[in-house]
Amino acid sequence: MPSGQNVVLPEAMMANQTPLFPWRLMSGGGGFGIRRKCLPQLELGSNGGRANAWFESMKASSPTHANAAAALASSPSVADQDEHPTWMVRHPSALSSFGEIIRASKRKQIVMFLDYDGTLSPIVDDPDRAFISDAMRDAVRDVARNFPTAIVSGRCRDKVYNFVRLAELYYAGSHGMDIKVPAKGPSFIRANAKPVLFQPASKFLPMIEEVYKSLIEATKSIPGAKVENNKFCLSVHFRCVDEKRWSALADLVKSMLKEYPKLKLTLGRKVLEIRPLIKWDKGKALEFLLESLGFADSSDVFPIYIGDDRTDEDAFKVLRDRGQGFGILVSKIPKETNASYSLHDPSEASLVERRRLSLESYPNL
Ligand SMILES: [Mg+2]
């Protein structure tokens, strides 16, 4: 694996001194079938292709743990069995590639970027209860002691902060449209770093609030649907909606947004996302944060981004295009990604594994 590219790992994050999220290795014949489907870029306003395109994409982007287990239990197609090793060659486990990653980052400033849902916390039925474990919080705290560390989430910034509760981190909420520097001043921030509160979509606030209220009313007809106000964007969670109603829910949301051409609808893991139609995403947020830290044109920075969702692909792509650092995809199922390494599942992280994977395990580094 060449250095300076994105990486996909099963569980883990690593830091110079301790791997952040040491996860179980994906290798070893797990039998995952590659998800070859490259999800269509579904956005309101496009013709959308087939009438059920949204439904199919909602299914494809929402593999439940149960579904994944069923997929593993069933016999994967010959093609999948043939392709799995190839996928793992292209996106090796970040855990097994730990030494390689550390070597690539040598003499460079690591900057950590972490998605929240599905990366630091499990995907649960109630998004308000997507709590981070104490062990994971400790791991993030350890990493933040050594490197500038940012949480980049589609959630409202305040809500993510209330989950994580680490004042020393950067927080980028609303898919990076709401960025705030840490309350504490980490010593590794360069002298030319600027304190910032960056909200590029502030003028959309009244519109977002209006759509939020309308969606709350409209989705009452769809049991299990949950609308979340993320300040500069909205989430319509369908993780608790009967699959038979997914098409109806997507149609409802699309229909409502026809009156708001300045908003766009995209798809995440078990969630429909409504965002301002501006050129801003997690990739832009990553670039903005690097600039704020004083690393805009630096060649000695090594950004690492860990995420599990389609919205994280924008950040993975930025790293790949910059040729700096790497992206790590957290996924139980191999799939198309711009990340370079992979991790399996954040829930497997443990302090014991973290200690086991400390640098003492890599005497030759
Ligand atoms: Mg996520």
Coordinates of C-alpha atoms and ligand atoms in Angstrom, one line a residue:
M1 CA 0.0 0.0 0.0
P2 CA 1.6 3.2 -1.0
S3 CA 1.8 5.9 1.6
G4 CA -0.1 9.1 1.5
Q5 CA -3.4 7.5 0.5
N6 CA -6.7 6.8 2.1
V7 CA -7.1 3.6 4.1
V8 CA -10.0 1.4 5.1
L9 CA -9.7 -0.5 8.4
P10 CA -12.0 -2.6 10.5
E11 CA -12.1 -1.0 13.8
A12 CA -9.4 1.2 14.6
M13 CA -7.6 4.3 14.7
M14 CA -4.1 4.7 15.5
A15 CA -2.0 7.3 16.9
N16 CA 1.7 7.7 17.3
Q17 CA 1.7 6.1 20.6
T18 CA -1.5 4.1 20.9
P19 CA -3.9 2.9 18.2
L20 CA -7.1 4.7 18.8
F21 CA -9.6 2.1 17.8
P22 CA -8.1 -1.3 17.7
W23 CA -10.6 -3.5 16.0
R24 CA -10.8 -7.1 15.0
L25 CA -9.0 -7.9 11.8
M26 CA -11.2 -8.3 8.7
S27 CA -8.8 -10.7 7.2
G28 CA -9.0 -14.4 7.9
G29 CA -11.7 -15.6 5.5
G30 CA -14.6 -13.7 7.0
G31 CA -16.4 -14.3 3.8
F32 CA -17.8 -10.8 3.2
G33 CA -19.2 -10.4 -0.2
I34 CA -18.1 -7.2 -1.8
R35 CA -20.9 -4.6 -2.1
R36 CA -20.2 -3.8 -5.7
K37 CA -23.1 -1.4 -6.0
C38 CA -21.9 2.1 -6.4
L39 CA -24.8 4.0 -5.0
P40 CA -26.3 6.4 -7.4
Q41 CA -26.0 10.1 -6.6
L42 CA -29.6 10.6 -5.8
E43 CA -30.6 14.2 -5.4
L44 CA -33.9 15.9 -5.7
G45 CA -34.1 17.5 -9.0
S46 CA -32.5 14.8 -11.0
N47 CA -34.8 12.5 -12.9
G48 CA -33.9 9.9 -10.4
G49 CA -33.9 7.0 -12.9
R50 CA -36.3 4.2 -11.9
A51 CA -39.2 5.0 -9.7
N52 CA -37.9 2.7 -7.0
A53 CA -34.4 4.0 -7.2
W54 CA -34.6 5.6 -3.8
F55 CA -36.0 2.5 -2.2
E56 CA -33.3 0.4 -3.6
S57 CA -30.6 2.8 -2.5
M58 CA -32.2 3.1 0.9
K59 CA -31.8 -0.7 1.2
A60 CA -28.3 -0.8 -0.2
S61 CA -27.1 2.0 2.1
S62 CA -28.7 0.5 5.2
P63 CA -27.3 -2.9 5.9
T64 CA -28.4 -3.9 9.3
H65 CA -26.2 -6.0 11.5
A66 CA -28.8 -8.7 11.2
N67 CA -28.8 -8.4 7.4
A68 CA -25.0 -8.5 7.3
A69 CA -25.0 -11.6 9.5
A70 CA -27.6 -13.2 7.2
A71 CA -25.5 -12.3 4.2
L72 CA -22.5 -14.0 5.8
A73 CA -24.5 -17.1 6.8
S74 CA -25.8 -17.5 3.3
S75 CA -23.4 -18.7 0.6
P76 CA -21.9 -15.7 -1.1
S77 CA -21.8 -15.8 -4.8
V78 CA -18.7 -17.2 -6.5
A79 CA -18.0 -13.7 -7.8
D80 CA -18.1 -12.3 -4.3
Q81 CA -15.8 -15.0 -3.0
D82 CA -13.4 -14.2 -5.8
E83 CA -13.6 -10.5 -5.3
H84 CA -13.3 -10.4 -1.5
P85 CA -9.5 -10.9 -1.4
T86 CA -9.1 -8.3 -4.1
W87 CA -11.1 -5.8 -2.1
M88 CA -8.9 -6.5 1.0
V89 CA -5.8 -5.9 -1.1
R90 CA -7.1 -2.5 -2.2
H91 CA -8.4 -1.7 1.3
P92 CA -6.3 -3.6 3.8
S93 CA -7.1 -3.6 7.5
A94 CA -5.7 -0.5 9.2
L95 CA -5.1 -2.7 12.2
S96 CA -2.8 -5.1 10.3
S97 CA -1.2 -2.2 8.5
F98 CA -0.5 -0.3 11.7
G99 CA 3.2 -0.3 11.3
E100 CA 3.0 0.8 7.7
I101 CA 0.7 3.7 8.7
I102 CA 3.0 4.8 11.5
R103 CA 6.0 4.8 9.2
A104 CA 4.2 6.9 6.6
S105 CA 3.4 9.5 9.3
K106 CA 6.9 9.7 10.7
R107 CA 8.1 13.3 11.2
K108 CA 4.7 14.6 10.1
Q109 CA 2.0 16.1 12.3
I110 CA -0.9 13.7 12.5
V111 CA -4.4 15.4 12.6
M112 CA -7.3 13.1 13.5
F113 CA -10.8 13.5 12.0
L114 CA -13.5 11.2 13.4
D115 CA -17.1 10.7 12.2
Y116 CA -19.4 10.0 15.1
D117 CA -22.4 7.7 14.3
G118 CA -21.2 4.3 13.3
T119 CA -17.6 5.2 13.9
L120 CA -17.4 6.3 17.6
S121 CA -20.9 5.0 18.5
P122 CA -23.0 2.1 17.2
I123 CA -25.9 2.7 14.9
V124 CA -28.9 2.2 17.3
D125 CA -32.7 2.3 16.8
D126 CA -33.0 5.6 18.7
P127 CA -30.5 8.2 17.3
D128 CA -30.8 10.1 20.6
R129 CA -29.3 7.2 22.4
A130 CA -26.3 6.7 20.1
F131 CA -24.0 7.0 23.1
I132 CA -20.2 6.7 23.0
S133 CA -18.8 4.1 25.3
D134 CA -16.5 5.2 28.2
A135 CA -13.7 3.1 26.6
M136 CA -14.1 4.9 23.3
R137 CA -14.2 8.3 25.0
D138 CA -11.0 7.4 26.8
A139 CA -9.4 6.4 23.5
V140 CA -10.4 9.6 21.8
R141 CA -9.1 11.6 24.8
D142 CA -5.8 9.8 24.6
V143 CA -5.5 10.6 20.9
A144 CA -6.4 14.2 21.4
R145 CA -3.6 14.5 24.0
N146 CA -1.1 13.8 21.2
F147 CA -2.8 15.2 18.0
P148 CA -5.3 17.8 17.0
T149 CA -8.5 15.9 16.9
A150 CA -11.8 16.8 15.3
I151 CA -15.3 15.2 15.3
V152 CA -17.0 15.7 11.9
S153 CA -20.7 14.7 12.0
G154 CA -23.9 15.3 10.3
R155 CA -25.5 15.9 13.7
C156 CA -26.1 19.2 15.4
R157 CA -22.7 20.3 16.9
D158 CA -24.1 20.7 20.4
K159 CA -25.7 17.3 20.3
V160 CA -22.4 15.6 19.3
Y161 CA -20.6 17.6 22.0
N162 CA -23.1 16.4 24.6
F163 CA -22.4 12.8 23.5
V164 CA -18.6 13.1 23.5
R165 CA -18.0 15.7 26.2
L166 CA -14.4 16.4 25.4
A167 CA -13.7 20.1 25.4
E168 CA -10.3 19.7 23.8
L169 CA -11.6 18.6 20.5
Y170 CA -12.7 20.4 17.3
Y171 CA -16.3 19.9 16.5
A172 CA -17.8 20.2 13.0
G173 CA -21.5 19.6 13.1
S174 CA -24.2 19.7 10.4
H175 CA -21.9 18.0 7.9
G176 CA -19.2 20.5 8.6
M177 CA -21.4 23.5 8.3
D178 CA -21.0 24.4 11.9
I179 CA -17.4 24.4 13.1
K180 CA -16.0 25.4 16.4
V181 CA -12.5 25.3 17.8
P182 CA -11.7 23.6 21.1
A183 CA -12.5 25.5 24.3
K184 CA -9.1 24.5 25.5
G185 CA -6.0 25.5 23.6
P186 CA -4.1 22.5 22.5
S187 CA -0.3 23.2 22.5
F188 CA 0.2 21.6 19.1
I189 CA -1.9 24.2 17.3
R190 CA 0.5 26.4 15.2
A191 CA 1.1 29.9 16.2
N192 CA -0.7 31.1 13.0
A193 CA -3.8 29.1 13.8
K194 CA -6.9 31.2 14.1
P195 CA -9.8 30.7 16.5
V196 CA -12.9 30.2 14.5
L197 CA -16.6 29.7 14.5
F198 CA -17.5 29.0 10.9
Q199 CA -21.1 28.6 9.8
P200 CA -21.3 28.9 6.0
A201 CA -25.0 28.1 5.8
S202 CA -26.3 30.6 8.4
K203 CA -28.7 32.2 6.0
F204 CA -30.5 28.9 5.6
L205 CA -31.5 28.7 9.3
P206 CA -35.0 30.0 8.9
M207 CA -35.7 27.8 5.9
I208 CA -34.3 24.7 7.7
E209 CA -36.5 25.5 10.8
E210 CA -39.6 25.8 8.5
V211 CA -39.0 22.5 6.8
Y212 CA -38.3 20.8 10.1
K213 CA -41.7 21.8 11.4
S214 CA -43.4 20.7 8.2
L215 CA -41.6 17.4 8.3
I216 CA -42.6 16.7 11.9
E217 CA -46.2 17.0 10.9
A218 CA -46.0 15.2 7.6
T219 CA -44.1 12.2 8.9
K220 CA -46.6 11.5 11.6
S221 CA -48.3 9.2 9.0
I222 CA -45.2 7.0 8.8
P223 CA -44.7 5.0 12.0
G224 CA -41.1 4.9 13.2
A225 CA -40.0 7.9 11.1
K226 CA -38.0 10.4 13.2
V227 CA -37.0 13.9 12.1
E228 CA -33.9 15.3 13.7
N229 CA -33.0 19.0 13.5
N230 CA -29.3 19.3 13.1
K231 CA -29.4 23.1 12.9
F232 CA -28.0 23.6 9.4
C233 CA -29.4 20.4 8.0
L234 CA -32.2 17.9 8.8
S235 CA -32.2 14.1 9.2
V236 CA -35.2 11.9 8.5
H237 CA -34.3 8.6 10.2
F238 CA -35.9 5.5 8.8
R239 CA -34.1 2.9 10.9
C240 CA -37.4 2.1 12.8
V241 CA -39.7 2.4 9.8
D242 CA -41.2 -0.8 8.2
E243 CA -39.3 -1.4 5.0
K244 CA -42.7 -1.4 3.2
R245 CA -43.1 2.3 4.0
W246 CA -39.6 3.4 2.9
S247 CA -40.8 4.4 -0.6
A248 CA -43.7 6.3 0.9
L249 CA -41.4 8.2 3.2
A250 CA -38.9 9.1 0.5
D251 CA -41.8 10.3 -1.8
L252 CA -43.1 12.4 1.1
V253 CA -39.8 14.1 1.7
K254 CA -39.1 14.6 -2.0
S255 CA -42.5 16.1 -2.5
M256 CA -42.1 18.6 0.3
L257 CA -38.6 19.6 -0.9
K258 CA -40.0 20.5 -4.4
E259 CA -41.0 23.8 -2.8
Y260 CA -37.4 24.4 -1.6
P261 CA -35.1 24.3 -4.6
K262 CA -32.2 25.6 -2.4
L263 CA -32.2 22.5 -0.4
K264 CA -31.0 19.1 -1.5
L265 CA -31.8 15.6 -0.4
T266 CA -29.2 12.9 0.0
L267 CA -29.0 9.5 1.5
G268 CA -27.0 8.2 4.4
R269 CA -27.0 5.1 6.6
K270 CA -30.7 4.6 7.5
V271 CA -31.3 8.3 7.1
L272 CA -32.4 10.8 4.5
E273 CA -30.4 14.0 4.8
I274 CA -31.7 17.5 3.8
R275 CA -29.0 20.0 3.4
P276 CA -28.6 23.5 1.9
L277 CA -27.5 23.5 -1.7
I278 CA -24.1 24.9 -1.1
K279 CA -20.7 23.5 -2.0
W280 CA -19.9 22.4 1.4
D281 CA -19.4 18.9 2.8
K282 CA -17.2 16.9 5.2
G283 CA -14.3 17.2 2.7
K284 CA -14.5 21.0 2.7
A285 CA -14.7 20.9 6.5
L286 CA -11.6 18.8 6.6
E287 CA -9.7 21.3 4.4
F288 CA -11.1 24.2 6.5
L289 CA -9.9 22.7 9.7
L290 CA -6.4 22.0 8.4
E291 CA -6.2 25.6 7.3
S292 CA -7.4 26.8 10.7
L293 CA -4.7 24.7 12.3
G294 CA -2.1 26.3 10.1
F295 CA -1.6 23.4 7.8
A296 CA -3.1 24.8 4.6
D297 CA -0.1 24.4 2.4
S298 CA 2.0 22.2 4.7
S299 CA 3.7 19.1 3.4
D300 CA 4.4 17.8 6.9
V301 CA 0.9 17.2 8.0
F302 CA -0.7 13.7 8.0
P303 CA -4.5 13.8 8.3
I304 CA -6.3 10.6 9.2
Y305 CA -10.1 10.5 8.7
I306 CA -12.2 7.6 10.0
G307 CA -15.8 7.3 9.0
D308 CA -18.5 4.8 7.9
D309 CA -20.9 6.7 5.8
R310 CA -21.4 7.9 2.2
T311 CA -21.0 11.5 3.5
D312 CA -17.5 10.6 4.7
E313 CA -16.5 9.7 1.2
D314 CA -16.1 13.5 0.4
A315 CA -13.4 13.6 3.1
F316 CA -11.7 10.4 1.9
K317 CA -11.6 11.8 -1.6
V318 CA -10.0 15.1 -0.4
L319 CA -7.2 13.1 1.3
R320 CA -6.7 10.9 -1.8
D321 CA -6.6 14.0 -4.0
R322 CA -4.1 15.8 -1.7
G323 CA -2.0 12.7 -1.5
Q324 CA -1.7 13.3 2.3
G325 CA -2.6 11.0 5.1
F326 CA -5.3 8.4 4.6
G327 CA -9.0 7.6 5.0
I328 CA -10.2 4.7 6.9
L329 CA -13.6 3.2 6.2
V330 CA -15.4 1.5 9.1
S331 CA -17.6 -1.2 7.6
K332 CA -18.6 -4.8 8.2
I333 CA -19.1 -5.1 4.5
P334 CA -16.6 -4.4 1.7
K335 CA -17.9 -1.6 -0.5
E336 CA -16.9 1.0 -3.0
T337 CA -14.9 3.7 -1.2
N338 CA -12.3 6.4 -1.6
A339 CA -10.7 5.3 1.7
S340 CA -7.5 3.4 1.6
Y341 CA -7.8 1.2 4.7
S342 CA -10.7 -0.5 6.5
L343 CA -11.9 -1.3 10.0
H344 CA -14.6 -3.6 11.0
D345 CA -16.7 -2.3 13.8
P346 CA -16.2 0.4 16.5
S347 CA -18.1 -1.7 19.1
E348 CA -15.2 -4.1 19.2
A349 CA -12.8 -1.5 20.5
S350 CA -11.5 -2.3 23.9
L351 CA -8.9 -0.9 26.2
V352 CA -7.3 -4.3 26.4
E353 CA -6.8 -4.5 22.7
R354 CA -5.6 -0.9 22.7
R355 CA -2.9 -1.7 25.2
R356 CA -1.9 -4.8 23.3
L357 CA -1.5 -2.8 20.2
S358 CA 0.6 -0.2 21.8
L359 CA 3.9 0.8 20.1
E360 CA 5.7 -1.8 22.1
S361 CA 4.2 -4.2 19.7
Y362 CA 6.2 -2.5 16.9
P363 CA 9.8 -2.5 18.1
N364 CA 11.1 -1.9 14.6
L365 CA 9.3 1.4 14.0
Ligands
MG1 MG -21.3 7.8 10.4

